[in-house]
Structure formats: C-alpha cells, structure tokens
Amino acid sequence: MKRRRPFTSPGSAVKCTAPSTPPTPRNVDITQFAKTKTNLNSETLSHSSNRPSKRSLSQILKIQNLPTDKWVPLDLGKSELSLPLTFPTGQTFRWKKTGTLQYTGVVKSHLVSLKHLENGDVAYQFHPVICSNSSSISNFTEKEDAKIALLDFLNVGIRLADLWESFAAFDQRFSELAPHLAGARVLRQDPLECLIQFLCSSNNNIQRITRMVDYISSLGHYLGSVEGFQFYQFPSLERLAMISEEELREAGFGYRAKYIVGTVKALQLKPGGGVEWLSSLRELDLKEVINELSTFPGVGPKVASCIALFSLDQHHAVPVDTHVWKVATRYFMPELAGVRMTPKLCSSVAEAFVTRYGKYAGWAQTLLFVSELPSQKAIIPSEVCYMKEKNLLDKKVIL
C-alpha cells in the first residue's frame, strides 16, 4: 500500500499552530549531483565482495592504516551538514571520529571519511578496501556508484536550509536554536543495519551500544583500518542468522541477545527474505510501519520510530525519549510538566510535533533533541538556553 501520510493528528487536544505553508524542501537529484559536482578521478576505491570472507587475526594485524590524504569537496556547506551534530548524536553507532572534525564509516561496501575543511565545507575520501579475491582499484563507474551511495546515505535530496527557514518563520524557539545547531541532518541508513543497531540501544548507554554494534559489525567482511579503527561491511542477514543467543550473551549483550536472534529469524520468514521486505516499508504509512516493526521482539514504539525516521523515509516519525519530552513540556505542552511518561502520552507528544512541524516533524525533533544534549548545551549561548525558557514559561506562551 502506498504511503498516505496524515500530517496532522486528528483529535489532538494540543493547541499548536501548524505552518501556514508546509515545508517543501528542494529535492536534489543525487545522481546528477554525483556526476557533475566533482572530479571522481581523485578517489581511490576497491571493490568489495558481497559475501564476507574469513580472515585470521594475524592477517588483519598486518594491514597498515589506510592513507588519508586525498580529499574531494562534497559541495555541502556546514549549514547543510555538520558532522559533529550528525554522527555522534545517537542516529548511528558505526561511525568513528578519526580526526579533528573528521568521521569515518562504511556505506554499503565503501569505506569513507568525511571532514570539514577550513571554510566549513564538507569533503570526502573513499579509502581502498581489503578485497577477498583481489586488491584491484575500482573503475570510474564503481567510484561514481560509491559517491551516489554516500549522497543517498547523507539524505542530500532534502535541503536543510529550506526546512529551517520554514520552521523558524513560525516557531520562536526553533528560530533561536537553529543558528547554533545548523547542519544537524537526518541520515538515510540501510534498514537492516539501523534495525540491529537500535535493538542494541534498548535501555542502554552510548558507550555500551557502540561496543555491541562494533561486535556485530566485526562479523562482516573486513574493509580496512583508519587511525587505529577497524571497519567492516555490515553482515548480511544470512551471516547474522549464524549467531547464537549464547554467543551474544557471552559478548555482553544480555537480554538483548534474544531480541536480535528472534528478529533475525522473523526477518528470514518475510517475503523476499527480509531485506527487501524491510525496504518496502518505505512505501507504507507511518502507523503501518510502526505496527510492522513492533512485531519484532524488543521493538517498541520509540525504537520503531527511530528505525522509521533514520532508515525508512518516515520524515514525520518522532522518537520520544526524555530529551524530547522535556522540549515538549517546556515549550508547547506545559500541562504535561511533572507528569510521568507513559506510552499513551509519548504518542500524544509525537502527534503534537507533527501538528506543529508537519511532514518533516522528525527533522525538527532531531535539532531540538540535539539542543538538549550536554555536549551541545555548552556551545549554545546561555541566554538562549535559559532566559528564553524562563520568559516563555513566565508568560505561559504556547508557540
């Protein structure tokens, strides 16, 4: 069934003013973007086999760090992509900080680094990868395909400037925060990879989630190392099916081990083997997506919303956690201040965000979520963090 998104929540008791003109960010053809923007001949990329190969530890340790001296501008300014506001903020746990304003990760079978240049623009570099059968350099077409995959992963078809301008025009709080948090972008991850990562996130902290995700990733095909970090292609569903619950428990996954094993088994029974079925959720309504994902063990509404927003094109999915709850109760649902979070009330908060921000509510929520992180509060002027809050609450203004 094709998507039929209702972007306002019927019956909501929250009195919010929706945008008079819903945000309509300019769509960018990433294929043309990749073909015309940069000279791909400066990249070095090797072809990786789709099927993981077994490597001994001694073989891996002999591999030296890959060169990091060929950077190509991505034609994305800091206002369209801020790496520190995107990668270490809980969307993905597979990217590593490998330098000053530099992050490295894997997109499909491609090992890539991104960094901010002196002018703030983002540049990229594809690293040569370790192949199972050869070490040949990829041809021009493969380089182009790799860049298209990167642009798709970065969701460059949606322009932040258009969204932020629309939100800021009617929302005072958003207008105050946006200049300090420009470039907080929502990624478009591989659905299987995103699902497994967020199964690890249940009642967990970032450090431990990262260790679990690193363990799962290490079961895939080894690609290479950058600045001491080893990188792997995410394991296939078939490879994941070979992991036992006992193995995961021994690796420190605790009760999450049964969630992962159970979800992988359930996926294998889906039409097309699971991977295609997951991708097909991009064509459904958000409610249908949440319902489908919630059938997997360990997936509740919040985790399902994360997967929907970060991998399934459900741009108005709003994962509600304590940070998002605080934003809502401070600025447009003050009647919930001091009330205990319940699934029903979390659903009401999500609906209020959609009523307020429209079909890209999940993107607005992402910026507001980032603003609540301790690491970001340090860079936001105190008068924005505190004085505006006090003024709004004193005046009992509901934006």
Tab-separated table of C-alpha atoms in Angstrom:
chain	number	residue	atom	x	y	z
A	1	MET	CA	0.000	0.000	0.000
A	2	LYS	CA	1.412	3.371	-0.920
A	3	ARG	CA	2.037	5.962	1.712
A	4	ARG	CA	-0.924	8.085	2.744
A	5	ARG	CA	0.536	10.196	5.498
A	6	PRO	CA	-1.828	12.258	7.619
A	7	PHE	CA	0.478	15.039	8.701
A	8	THR	CA	-1.871	16.500	11.255
A	9	SER	CA	-3.120	14.438	14.122
A	10	PRO	CA	-6.903	14.303	14.267
A	11	GLY	CA	-8.462	14.668	17.636
A	12	SER	CA	-5.313	16.078	19.211
A	13	ALA	CA	-6.023	18.218	22.231
A	14	VAL	CA	-2.799	20.151	21.803
A	15	LYS	CA	-3.354	23.690	20.592
A	16	CYS	CA	-0.486	24.333	18.213
A	17	THR	CA	-0.234	26.457	15.141
A	18	ALA	CA	0.867	24.421	12.141
A	19	PRO	CA	2.912	26.045	9.361
A	20	SER	CA	0.724	28.026	7.015
A	21	THR	CA	2.814	26.574	4.201
A	22	PRO	CA	4.158	23.074	4.937
A	23	PRO	CA	7.926	22.807	4.422
A	24	THR	CA	8.720	21.695	0.894
A	25	PRO	CA	12.488	21.346	0.688
A	26	ARG	CA	14.004	21.344	-2.734
A	27	ASN	CA	14.588	17.830	-3.998
A	28	VAL	CA	18.055	17.220	-5.363
A	29	ASP	CA	18.776	14.551	-7.976
A	30	ILE	CA	21.721	12.850	-6.297
A	31	THR	CA	22.636	11.009	-9.494
A	32	GLN	CA	23.188	14.282	-11.322
A	33	PHE	CA	24.807	15.738	-8.204
A	34	ALA	CA	27.364	12.938	-8.219
A	35	LYS	CA	28.062	13.203	-11.945
A	36	THR	CA	28.570	16.940	-12.194
A	37	LYS	CA	29.900	18.297	-8.933
A	38	THR	CA	33.368	16.811	-8.540
A	39	ASN	CA	36.154	15.039	-10.363
A	40	LEU	CA	35.944	11.454	-9.214
A	41	ASN	CA	39.327	10.525	-10.683
A	42	SER	CA	40.997	11.732	-7.490
A	43	GLU	CA	39.343	8.987	-5.451
A	44	THR	CA	40.751	5.546	-4.738
A	45	LEU	CA	38.289	2.744	-4.143
A	46	SER	CA	38.473	-1.022	-4.261
A	47	HIS	CA	35.652	-3.424	-4.995
A	48	SER	CA	34.444	-5.497	-2.079
A	49	SER	CA	32.854	-8.876	-2.454
A	50	ASN	CA	29.228	-9.115	-1.370
A	51	ARG	CA	29.988	-12.259	0.583
A	52	PRO	CA	32.099	-11.928	3.742
A	53	SER	CA	35.357	-13.889	3.799
A	54	LYS	CA	37.023	-15.419	6.815
A	55	ARG	CA	40.273	-13.709	7.835
A	56	SER	CA	42.671	-14.672	10.568
A	57	LEU	CA	43.639	-12.191	13.272
A	58	SER	CA	47.268	-12.317	12.114
A	59	GLN	CA	46.226	-11.294	8.612
A	60	ILE	CA	44.207	-8.366	9.938
A	61	LEU	CA	47.004	-7.103	12.182
A	62	LYS	CA	49.427	-6.981	9.226
A	63	ILE	CA	47.242	-4.447	7.439
A	64	GLN	CA	48.512	-0.895	7.915
A	65	ASN	CA	46.324	2.165	8.328
A	66	LEU	CA	44.958	3.380	5.027
A	67	PRO	CA	46.168	6.687	3.513
A	68	THR	CA	44.100	9.762	4.321
A	69	ASP	CA	45.496	12.452	2.025
A	70	LYS	CA	43.010	12.651	-0.890
A	71	TRP	CA	40.058	14.852	-0.080
A	72	VAL	CA	37.351	15.867	-2.524
A	73	PRO	CA	34.845	18.662	-1.771
A	74	LEU	CA	31.317	17.329	-1.406
A	75	ASP	CA	29.698	20.710	-2.182
A	76	LEU	CA	27.834	20.665	1.110
A	77	GLY	CA	28.362	23.594	3.440
A	78	LYS	CA	28.372	23.329	7.220
A	79	SER	CA	24.800	24.621	7.329
A	80	GLU	CA	23.689	21.605	5.257
A	81	LEU	CA	25.819	19.016	7.061
A	82	SER	CA	27.520	19.421	10.409
A	83	LEU	CA	29.433	16.226	11.136
A	84	PRO	CA	29.601	16.729	14.951
A	85	LEU	CA	25.861	17.419	15.056
A	86	THR	CA	25.006	14.375	12.929
A	87	PHE	CA	27.231	11.388	13.671
A	88	PRO	CA	27.804	11.298	17.464
A	89	THR	CA	24.194	12.175	18.368
A	90	GLY	CA	22.610	8.718	18.501
A	91	GLN	CA	21.456	8.143	14.914
A	92	THR	CA	24.182	5.640	14.124
A	93	PHE	CA	26.848	3.909	16.207
A	94	ARG	CA	29.099	2.750	13.363
A	95	TRP	CA	30.943	5.989	12.550
A	96	LYS	CA	34.177	6.854	14.369
A	97	LYS	CA	35.867	10.161	14.979
A	98	THR	CA	39.183	9.759	13.156
A	99	GLY	CA	40.495	13.322	13.321
A	100	THR	CA	39.596	16.901	14.083
A	101	LEU	CA	36.116	17.422	12.617
A	102	GLN	CA	36.580	14.134	10.755
A	103	TYR	CA	34.460	10.962	10.884
A	104	THR	CA	34.899	7.609	9.152
A	105	GLY	CA	32.368	4.882	8.450
A	106	VAL	CA	31.009	2.380	5.968
A	107	VAL	CA	28.329	2.965	3.356
A	108	LYS	CA	27.357	-0.375	1.805
A	109	SER	CA	30.785	-1.842	0.943
A	110	HIS	CA	32.569	1.521	0.783
A	111	LEU	CA	34.924	2.816	3.476
A	112	VAL	CA	34.698	6.602	3.542
A	113	SER	CA	35.891	9.526	5.620
A	114	LEU	CA	34.203	12.909	5.862
A	115	LYS	CA	35.706	16.073	7.307
A	116	HIS	CA	35.132	19.800	7.485
A	117	LEU	CA	37.557	21.942	5.518
A	118	GLU	CA	38.839	25.255	6.877
A	119	ASN	CA	35.894	27.115	5.324
A	120	GLY	CA	33.442	24.722	6.976
A	121	ASP	CA	32.501	22.834	3.813
A	122	VAL	CA	32.465	19.041	3.883
A	123	ALA	CA	34.965	16.951	1.914
A	124	TYR	CA	35.049	13.183	1.463
A	125	GLN	CA	37.570	10.482	0.735
A	126	PHE	CA	36.973	6.857	-0.246
A	127	HIS	CA	39.633	4.549	1.118
A	128	PRO	CA	40.940	1.492	-0.720
A	129	VAL	CA	39.344	-1.565	0.839
A	130	ILE	CA	40.577	-5.060	1.503
A	131	CYS	CA	39.043	-7.396	-1.071
A	132	SER	CA	38.538	-11.104	-0.639
A	133	ASN	CA	39.895	-12.074	-4.071
A	134	SER	CA	41.992	-9.155	-5.311
A	135	SER	CA	43.349	-5.725	-4.483
A	136	SER	CA	42.479	-4.116	-7.798
A	137	ILE	CA	41.450	-0.490	-7.936
A	138	SER	CA	37.811	0.105	-8.807
A	139	ASN	CA	36.883	1.644	-12.142
A	140	PHE	CA	35.210	5.006	-12.766
A	141	THR	CA	31.682	3.568	-12.717
A	142	GLU	CA	32.236	1.967	-9.312
A	143	LYS	CA	33.619	5.256	-7.968
A	144	GLU	CA	30.556	7.054	-9.230
A	145	ASP	CA	28.250	4.433	-7.698
A	146	ALA	CA	30.084	4.803	-4.395
A	147	LYS	CA	29.527	8.555	-4.360
A	148	ILE	CA	25.836	8.148	-5.208
A	149	ALA	CA	25.529	5.703	-2.294
A	150	LEU	CA	27.195	8.255	0.008
A	151	LEU	CA	24.888	11.072	-1.103
A	152	ASP	CA	21.867	8.823	-0.601
A	153	PHE	CA	23.093	7.902	2.894
A	154	LEU	CA	23.501	11.613	3.708
A	155	ASN	CA	19.947	12.332	2.511
A	156	VAL	CA	21.161	15.247	0.366
A	157	GLY	CA	17.899	15.226	-1.585
A	158	ILE	CA	16.450	17.228	1.321
A	159	ARG	CA	17.808	20.732	1.858
A	160	LEU	CA	18.094	21.775	5.481
A	161	ALA	CA	18.074	25.468	4.611
A	162	ASP	CA	14.523	25.202	3.247
A	163	LEU	CA	13.288	23.318	6.300
A	164	TRP	CA	14.973	25.512	8.885
A	165	GLU	CA	13.728	28.700	7.211
A	166	SER	CA	10.148	27.427	7.242
A	167	PHE	CA	10.261	26.213	10.847
A	168	ALA	CA	11.995	29.342	12.126
A	169	ALA	CA	9.416	31.603	10.460
A	170	PHE	CA	6.636	30.485	12.809
A	171	ASP	CA	8.487	28.972	15.775
A	172	GLN	CA	10.419	31.342	18.022
A	173	ARG	CA	12.232	28.591	19.905
A	174	PHE	CA	13.392	26.920	16.701
A	175	SER	CA	14.497	30.303	15.341
A	176	GLU	CA	16.667	30.872	18.424
A	177	LEU	CA	18.359	27.476	18.281
A	178	ALA	CA	18.812	26.948	14.536
A	179	PRO	CA	21.768	29.360	14.053
A	180	HIS	CA	23.749	27.464	16.689
A	181	LEU	CA	22.831	23.962	15.502
A	182	ALA	CA	22.753	24.330	11.734
A	183	GLY	CA	23.626	21.176	9.838
A	184	ALA	CA	22.030	18.625	12.184
A	185	ARG	CA	20.972	16.242	9.413
A	186	VAL	CA	18.867	13.065	9.457
A	187	LEU	CA	20.670	10.148	7.789
A	188	ARG	CA	19.138	7.574	5.442
A	189	GLN	CA	20.666	4.338	6.692
A	190	ASP	CA	20.368	0.785	5.476
A	191	PRO	CA	17.202	-0.558	7.170
A	192	LEU	CA	18.728	-3.854	8.373
A	193	GLU	CA	21.764	-2.092	9.784
A	194	CYS	CA	19.579	0.502	11.503
A	195	LEU	CA	17.215	-2.122	12.949
A	196	ILE	CA	20.014	-4.177	14.519
A	197	GLN	CA	21.704	-1.079	15.953
A	198	PHE	CA	18.554	0.073	17.691
A	199	LEU	CA	17.854	-3.384	19.070
A	200	CYS	CA	21.163	-2.879	20.885
A	201	SER	CA	20.028	0.529	22.181
A	202	SER	CA	17.256	-0.749	24.461
A	203	ASN	CA	17.799	0.677	27.991
A	204	ASN	CA	21.441	1.233	27.194
A	205	ASN	CA	24.122	3.928	27.074
A	206	ILE	CA	26.049	5.085	24.010
A	207	GLN	CA	29.368	3.566	25.060
A	208	ARG	CA	27.879	0.110	25.575
A	209	ILE	CA	25.686	0.326	22.471
A	210	THR	CA	28.780	1.161	20.444
A	211	ARG	CA	30.636	-1.879	21.788
A	212	MET	CA	27.717	-4.135	20.869
A	213	VAL	CA	27.390	-2.657	17.390
A	214	ASP	CA	31.148	-2.988	16.876
A	215	TYR	CA	30.904	-6.674	17.770
A	216	ILE	CA	28.045	-7.257	15.333
A	217	SER	CA	29.874	-5.316	12.616
A	218	SER	CA	33.043	-7.374	13.063
A	219	LEU	CA	31.128	-10.411	11.758
A	220	GLY	CA	31.000	-8.797	8.312
A	221	HIS	CA	33.680	-8.531	5.630
A	222	TYR	CA	36.767	-6.650	6.829
A	223	LEU	CA	37.399	-3.498	4.776
A	224	GLY	CA	40.406	-1.842	6.390
A	225	SER	CA	41.514	0.466	9.183
A	226	VAL	CA	41.739	4.229	9.596
A	227	GLU	CA	43.531	5.876	12.522
A	228	GLY	CA	43.532	2.653	14.508
A	229	PHE	CA	39.837	1.859	13.998
A	230	GLN	CA	38.891	-1.275	12.076
A	231	PHE	CA	35.921	-1.144	9.718
A	232	TYR	CA	33.669	-3.876	8.356
A	233	GLN	CA	30.860	-4.166	5.874
A	234	PHE	CA	27.712	-4.779	7.905
A	235	PRO	CA	26.999	-8.539	7.985
A	236	SER	CA	24.281	-9.932	5.757
A	237	LEU	CA	21.064	-11.344	7.177
A	238	GLU	CA	22.382	-14.828	6.383
A	239	ARG	CA	25.537	-14.161	8.397
A	240	LEU	CA	23.510	-12.724	11.282
A	241	ALA	CA	21.408	-15.898	11.308
A	242	MET	CA	24.541	-17.870	12.186
A	243	ILE	CA	24.940	-16.054	15.520
A	244	SER	CA	23.552	-17.877	18.542
A	245	GLU	CA	21.928	-16.247	21.542
A	246	GLU	CA	24.593	-17.823	23.719
A	247	GLU	CA	27.362	-16.226	21.656
A	248	LEU	CA	25.791	-12.788	22.003
A	249	ARG	CA	25.247	-13.193	25.733
A	250	GLU	CA	28.901	-14.126	26.161
A	251	ALA	CA	29.777	-10.954	24.258
A	252	GLY	CA	27.842	-8.861	26.793
A	253	PHE	CA	24.506	-8.303	25.041
A	254	GLY	CA	22.447	-9.546	27.977
A	255	TYR	CA	18.703	-9.924	27.328
A	256	ARG	CA	19.121	-8.070	24.014
A	257	ALA	CA	20.682	-11.247	22.614
A	258	LYS	CA	17.293	-12.932	22.352
A	259	TYR	CA	15.840	-9.842	20.677
A	260	ILE	CA	18.466	-9.895	17.938
A	261	VAL	CA	18.261	-13.641	17.347
A	262	GLY	CA	14.466	-13.576	17.374
A	263	THR	CA	14.273	-10.596	14.995
A	264	VAL	CA	16.704	-12.161	12.524
A	265	LYS	CA	14.642	-15.373	12.467
A	266	ALA	CA	11.437	-13.389	11.954
A	267	LEU	CA	13.020	-11.426	9.102
A	268	GLN	CA	14.060	-14.601	7.327
A	269	LEU	CA	10.399	-15.626	7.147
A	270	LYS	CA	9.361	-12.365	5.475
A	271	PRO	CA	8.645	-12.153	1.717
A	272	GLY	CA	11.868	-11.744	-0.220
A	273	GLY	CA	13.973	-12.955	2.682
A	274	GLY	CA	13.635	-9.941	4.968
A	275	VAL	CA	15.948	-7.327	3.457
A	276	GLU	CA	13.614	-6.459	0.577
A	277	TRP	CA	10.659	-6.535	2.935
A	278	LEU	CA	12.319	-4.005	5.242
A	279	SER	CA	12.996	-1.647	2.349
A	280	SER	CA	9.381	-1.976	1.187
A	281	LEU	CA	8.261	-0.348	4.459
A	282	ARG	CA	9.374	2.949	2.935
A	283	GLU	CA	6.192	2.845	0.859
A	284	LEU	CA	3.787	2.479	3.800
A	285	ASP	CA	2.136	4.929	6.166
A	286	LEU	CA	3.991	5.635	9.397
A	287	LYS	CA	1.350	3.900	11.522
A	288	GLU	CA	1.673	0.745	9.405
A	289	VAL	CA	5.460	0.903	9.651
A	290	ILE	CA	5.369	1.232	13.451
A	291	ASN	CA	2.923	-1.664	13.694
A	292	GLU	CA	5.046	-3.903	11.458
A	293	LEU	CA	8.305	-3.134	13.247
A	294	SER	CA	6.680	-3.583	16.661
A	295	THR	CA	6.028	-7.245	15.864
A	296	PHE	CA	9.752	-7.916	16.296
A	297	PRO	CA	10.964	-8.861	19.789
A	298	GLY	CA	12.451	-5.910	21.633
A	299	VAL	CA	10.967	-3.262	19.327
A	300	GLY	CA	8.609	-0.807	20.996
A	301	PRO	CA	7.164	2.470	19.676
A	302	LYS	CA	10.284	4.537	20.429
A	303	VAL	CA	12.729	2.108	18.788
A	304	ALA	CA	10.339	1.638	15.858
A	305	SER	CA	10.153	5.417	15.403
A	306	CYS	CA	13.954	5.665	15.368
A	307	ILE	CA	14.200	2.997	12.659
A	308	ALA	CA	11.385	4.630	10.689
A	309	LEU	CA	12.989	8.085	10.799
A	310	PHE	CA	16.625	7.097	10.280
A	311	SER	CA	16.180	4.488	7.546
A	312	LEU	CA	12.631	4.231	6.171
A	313	ASP	CA	11.870	7.739	4.831
A	314	GLN	CA	9.264	8.382	7.525
A	315	HIS	CA	10.259	12.025	7.939
A	316	HIS	CA	7.495	12.792	10.409
A	317	ALA	CA	8.370	9.936	12.782
A	318	VAL	CA	9.154	11.392	16.218
A	319	PRO	CA	11.043	9.156	18.673
A	320	VAL	CA	10.077	10.374	22.142
A	321	ASP	CA	12.635	9.992	24.902
A	322	THR	CA	13.364	12.087	27.998
A	323	HIS	CA	15.070	14.842	25.956
A	324	VAL	CA	12.172	15.197	23.537
A	325	TRP	CA	9.697	15.011	26.426
A	326	LYS	CA	11.464	17.954	28.108
A	327	VAL	CA	11.310	20.023	24.923
A	328	ALA	CA	7.602	19.344	24.550
A	329	THR	CA	6.684	20.081	28.173
A	330	ARG	CA	8.729	23.284	28.252
A	331	TYR	CA	7.548	24.875	25.049
A	332	PHE	CA	4.210	23.617	23.829
A	333	MET	CA	2.726	21.071	26.235
A	334	PRO	CA	3.320	22.657	29.661
A	335	GLU	CA	0.354	20.778	31.079
A	336	LEU	CA	2.494	17.616	30.998
A	337	ALA	CA	5.309	19.089	33.099
A	338	GLY	CA	5.918	16.788	36.059
A	339	VAL	CA	3.715	14.054	34.613
A	340	ARG	CA	5.180	10.563	34.290
A	341	MET	CA	5.963	9.445	30.749
A	342	THR	CA	3.627	6.712	29.515
A	343	PRO	CA	3.311	5.135	26.051
A	344	LYS	CA	-0.002	6.923	25.510
A	345	LEU	CA	1.377	10.325	26.483
A	346	CYS	CA	4.503	9.750	24.379
A	347	SER	CA	2.206	9.144	21.432
A	348	SER	CA	0.438	12.438	22.193
A	349	VAL	CA	3.790	14.249	22.260
A	350	ALA	CA	4.732	12.748	18.888
A	351	GLU	CA	1.383	13.838	17.453
A	352	ALA	CA	1.936	17.344	18.819
A	353	PHE	CA	5.275	17.560	16.991
A	354	VAL	CA	3.577	16.519	13.747
A	355	THR	CA	0.783	19.034	14.264
A	356	ARG	CA	3.397	21.687	14.893
A	357	TYR	CA	6.036	20.932	12.256
A	358	GLY	CA	4.190	18.984	9.573
A	359	LYS	CA	5.568	16.267	7.352
A	360	TYR	CA	9.194	16.848	8.423
A	361	ALA	CA	8.498	16.843	12.144
A	362	GLY	CA	11.195	14.208	12.685
A	363	TRP	CA	13.824	16.569	11.297
A	364	ALA	CA	12.692	19.386	13.591
A	365	GLN	CA	12.690	16.990	16.525
A	366	THR	CA	16.275	15.999	15.676
A	367	LEU	CA	17.544	19.563	16.058
A	368	LEU	CA	15.582	20.088	19.274
A	369	PHE	CA	16.861	16.736	20.586
A	370	VAL	CA	20.470	17.725	19.832
A	371	SER	CA	19.942	21.026	21.661
A	372	GLU	CA	19.220	19.068	24.856
A	373	LEU	CA	22.466	17.061	24.779
A	374	PRO	CA	25.046	18.222	27.353
A	375	SER	CA	27.745	18.378	24.672
A	376	GLN	CA	25.704	20.895	22.666
A	377	LYS	CA	24.386	22.986	25.534
A	378	ALA	CA	27.989	24.059	26.087
A	379	ILE	CA	28.093	25.819	22.696
A	380	ILE	CA	24.637	27.425	22.856
A	381	PRO	CA	24.659	30.878	24.471
A	382	SER	CA	23.244	30.718	27.970
A	383	GLU	CA	20.644	33.361	27.213
A	384	VAL	CA	19.222	31.086	24.516
A	385	CYS	CA	19.221	28.032	26.800
A	386	TYR	CA	17.801	29.589	29.908
A	387	MET	CA	16.479	33.149	29.650
A	388	LYS	CA	14.172	32.400	26.741
A	389	GLU	CA	12.862	29.356	28.584
A	390	LYS	CA	12.100	31.470	31.635
A	391	ASN	CA	10.388	34.189	29.609
A	392	LEU	CA	8.194	31.683	27.786
A	393	LEU	CA	7.163	29.922	30.964
A	394	ASP	CA	6.548	33.176	32.830
A	395	LYS	CA	4.292	34.413	30.046
A	396	LYS	CA	2.735	30.952	29.599
A	397	VAL	CA	3.203	31.290	25.861
A	398	ILE	CA	2.322	28.264	23.750
A	399	LEU	CA	4.028	28.720	20.411
